[in-house]
């Protein structure tokens, strides 16, 4: 565990040295929240919820998915392509410590990103921040399950790109598609029924819906498909994806490129 924590510190320092990745990770959800708040500034959603308030939970969920699934899928593929993973595999550091470092990086960046987004939403966009302890307890388990499932799925998906250069082109469209169908960029209940059915298979939909249960008024629950936040089902689906991701990652993860034998 000590080595894993040390690896986490190294990963965090390396992350903050990469300005492009830092800007994209931290400011992408914030910029989009600002855009949607401006575009729909005159629109009141059900229950008198304004645009900034409605889109905040979706952007929080999107941010978690970006820092976990997308970030790990791309960076691990690049590190594999550059031979870094092969060199690390030959050191005394255990594979578990490497993964602890990556997951630790996700937790640190996700917390920082969430804090920055929430501060801007509350101070500049007039979003009401929940004060009920019960809502923050819900946020905690949704956040933990969301980051954990996104992280293991990102590790597993990192074997899909054939090279580090192709990683962004392979991973980013997948993330964008899930964002569009999971209620991040649109009001989820307004999406076609078949699209919602597809979205229900994947974890981002449940992560976004769980975040809406935290940041939207209780009365908004009636506007959700089925008239419920479905927190129990959401916890089950995120847990299933966490287990599936762990199993798949253990089976398919490679320290070297596929063409390296």
XYZ file of C-alpha atoms in Angstrom:
261
model
C 0.000 0.000 0.000
C 2.886 2.373 0.785
C 4.285 1.910 -2.713
C 0.817 2.439 -4.206
C 0.395 5.719 -2.316
C 3.842 6.809 -3.459
C 2.844 5.945 -7.021
C -0.324 8.032 -6.581
C 1.786 11.038 -5.632
C 3.934 10.545 -8.724
C 0.892 10.199 -10.980
C -0.644 13.397 -9.570
C 2.584 15.367 -10.086
C 2.868 14.119 -13.663
C -0.765 14.997 -14.318
C -0.331 18.606 -13.199
C 2.721 18.964 -15.441
C 0.626 18.154 -18.517
C -1.103 21.472 -19.115
C -3.253 20.304 -22.030
C -4.621 17.342 -20.089
C -5.072 19.499 -16.988
C -7.083 22.137 -18.844
C -9.247 19.573 -20.666
C -9.984 17.526 -17.553
C -10.823 20.416 -15.249
C -12.435 22.940 -17.557
C -14.282 20.867 -20.171
C -17.351 20.212 -17.937
C -17.233 23.783 -16.580
C -17.135 25.344 -20.053
C -20.031 23.182 -21.215
C -22.030 24.013 -18.094
C -21.539 27.693 -18.841
C -22.566 27.218 -22.477
C -25.739 25.287 -21.664
C -26.630 27.739 -18.891
C -26.359 30.621 -21.373
C -28.158 28.873 -24.250
C -31.092 27.808 -22.067
C -31.004 30.837 -19.758
C -34.652 31.667 -20.415
C -35.865 28.108 -20.007
C -37.443 26.821 -16.813
C -37.543 23.071 -16.474
C -40.175 21.213 -14.470
C -40.508 22.409 -10.897
C -38.995 25.806 -11.692
C -35.488 24.383 -12.122
C -33.294 26.647 -14.235
C -30.785 25.472 -16.830
C -27.677 25.834 -14.666
C -29.238 23.781 -11.883
C -30.489 21.067 -14.232
C -27.222 20.580 -16.119
C -24.915 20.723 -13.081
C -25.431 17.074 -11.992
C -24.938 15.869 -15.564
C -21.673 17.771 -15.843
C -20.501 16.370 -12.512
C -21.248 12.846 -13.751
C -19.551 13.627 -17.059
C -16.488 14.961 -15.232
C -16.192 11.769 -13.196
C -16.435 9.698 -16.376
C -13.814 11.850 -18.119
C -11.295 11.600 -15.271
C -11.826 7.867 -14.831
C -12.841 6.011 -17.990
C -11.574 8.364 -20.696
C -8.406 9.495 -18.958
C -7.254 6.003 -17.985
C -8.168 4.455 -21.343
C -6.026 6.993 -23.184
C -3.077 7.397 -20.811
C -2.573 3.668 -20.197
C -2.717 2.977 -23.945
C -0.093 5.676 -24.507
C 2.135 4.384 -21.708
C 1.888 0.877 -23.158
C 2.755 2.146 -26.638
C 5.759 4.087 -25.329
C 7.090 1.018 -23.520
C 6.633 2.544 -20.064
C 4.450 -0.320 -18.839
C 7.012 -2.860 -19.994
C 9.750 -1.061 -18.056
C 7.552 -0.770 -14.967
C 6.745 -4.487 -15.189
C 10.462 -5.192 -14.887
C 10.840 -3.215 -11.652
C 10.204 -4.465 -8.093
C 6.959 -2.452 -8.024
C 3.954 -4.764 -8.056
C 1.208 -4.429 -10.695
C -1.233 -3.695 -7.876
C 0.780 -0.612 -6.899
C 0.593 0.673 -10.470
C -3.197 0.336 -10.484
C -3.480 1.886 -6.999
C -1.562 4.850 -8.367
C -3.906 5.229 -11.330
C -7.064 4.912 -9.234
C -5.593 7.306 -6.663
C -5.005 9.816 -9.456
C -8.641 9.465 -10.535
C -9.893 10.084 -7.000
C -7.708 13.164 -6.485
C -8.549 14.753 -9.844
C -12.256 13.899 -9.539
C -12.514 15.538 -6.104
C -10.646 18.651 -7.263
C -12.702 18.897 -10.448
C -15.947 18.493 -8.518
C -14.955 21.168 -6.017
C -14.047 23.639 -8.765
C -17.219 22.964 -10.759
C -19.429 23.237 -7.687
C -17.786 26.507 -6.642
C -18.351 28.065 -10.059
C -21.910 26.714 -10.287
C -22.788 28.080 -6.863
C -20.956 31.406 -6.974
C -21.338 32.423 -10.615
C -24.354 30.530 -11.952
C -26.664 30.717 -8.942
C -27.021 26.966 -8.411
C -28.370 26.057 -4.971
C -25.952 23.720 -3.211
C -27.690 20.966 -1.189
C -27.474 21.334 2.587
C -29.199 18.108 3.681
C -26.745 15.513 5.089
C -28.800 12.705 3.513
C -28.173 14.101 0.038
C -24.431 14.262 0.640
C -24.465 10.671 1.874
C -26.129 9.725 -1.395
C -23.525 11.747 -3.265
C -20.715 9.904 -1.475
C -21.713 6.390 -2.501
C -22.667 7.482 -6.017
C -19.300 9.225 -6.379
C -17.349 6.216 -5.069
C -19.194 3.684 -7.235
C -18.986 5.984 -10.264
C -15.242 6.601 -9.996
C -14.505 2.954 -9.183
C -16.528 1.508 -12.064
C -15.236 4.150 -14.491
C -11.645 3.441 -13.458
C -11.722 -0.339 -13.889
C -13.607 0.001 -17.180
C -11.000 2.506 -18.358
C -8.199 0.079 -17.492
C -10.000 -2.701 -19.380
C -10.805 -0.514 -22.404
C -7.189 0.654 -22.675
C -6.387 -2.525 -24.629
C -8.805 -1.595 -27.439
C -6.726 1.127 -29.168
C -4.027 -0.460 -31.320
C -1.578 2.329 -30.508
C -1.173 5.276 -28.200
C -1.667 7.707 -31.068
C -5.030 6.139 -31.900
C -6.231 6.068 -28.285
C -7.922 9.463 -28.257
C -9.628 8.821 -31.605
C -10.999 5.500 -30.322
C -12.018 6.487 -26.787
C -13.397 10.015 -27.228
C -16.273 9.104 -29.622
C -17.412 6.386 -27.204
C -17.513 8.875 -24.333
C -19.306 11.511 -26.418
C -21.947 9.015 -27.523
C -22.624 7.964 -23.939
C -22.841 11.598 -22.845
C -25.453 12.379 -25.496
C -27.697 9.415 -24.675
C -27.280 9.509 -20.874
C -28.892 12.864 -20.109
C -25.697 14.905 -19.838
C -26.320 17.282 -22.739
C -30.098 16.876 -23.038
C -33.040 16.524 -20.690
C -33.062 12.764 -20.210
C -36.857 12.382 -20.211
C -37.041 14.140 -23.600
C -34.834 11.562 -25.330
C -36.492 8.878 -27.516
C -37.531 5.763 -25.606
C -35.190 3.508 -27.602
C -32.250 5.793 -26.788
C -33.068 5.707 -23.076
C -33.275 1.918 -23.268
C -29.766 1.767 -24.723
C -28.458 4.257 -22.152
C -29.785 2.136 -19.287
C -27.248 -0.541 -20.164
C -24.287 1.712 -19.430
C -23.033 3.232 -16.155
C -22.999 6.923 -17.147
C -26.804 7.067 -17.265
C -27.065 5.796 -13.684
C -24.284 8.075 -12.529
C -26.008 11.126 -14.043
C -29.410 10.137 -12.646
C -27.917 9.583 -9.211
C -26.346 13.028 -9.300
C -29.686 14.554 -10.294
C -31.187 13.012 -7.150
C -28.613 14.957 -5.119
C -28.679 18.351 -6.817
C -32.270 18.683 -8.060
C -35.312 19.334 -5.841
C -37.207 16.302 -4.569
C -40.243 17.306 -6.620
C -38.276 16.851 -9.837
C -38.248 13.096 -9.238
C -41.730 12.831 -10.774
C -40.301 13.999 -14.117
C -37.831 11.139 -14.334
C -38.811 8.147 -16.508
C -40.723 5.869 -14.154
C -41.281 8.759 -11.729
C -38.365 7.739 -9.507
C -34.649 8.382 -9.024
C -34.193 4.582 -9.046
C -31.271 4.823 -6.629
C -31.446 1.152 -5.673
C -31.319 0.014 -9.276
C -28.589 2.564 -9.981
C -26.458 1.162 -7.164
C -26.930 -2.352 -8.540
C -26.021 -1.320 -12.106
C -22.904 0.589 -11.053
C -21.850 -2.328 -8.842
C -22.376 -4.781 -11.709
C -20.219 -2.641 -14.005
C -17.570 -2.454 -11.276
C -17.428 -6.251 -11.021
C -17.539 -6.696 -14.802
C -14.759 -4.161 -15.216
C -12.577 -5.892 -12.630
C -13.042 -9.303 -14.236
C -12.464 -8.057 -17.783
C -9.468 -5.912 -16.805
C -7.776 -8.895 -15.141
C -8.324 -11.044 -18.210
C -7.445 -8.650 -21.034
C -4.942 -6.164 -19.609
C -1.543 -6.222 -21.324
C 1.771 -4.682 -20.304
C 3.011 -4.642 -23.895
C 1.487 -3.926 -27.303
C -0.359 -6.775 -28.975
C 2.089 -6.820 -31.868
C 4.972 -7.209 -29.389
C 3.955 -10.788 -28.733
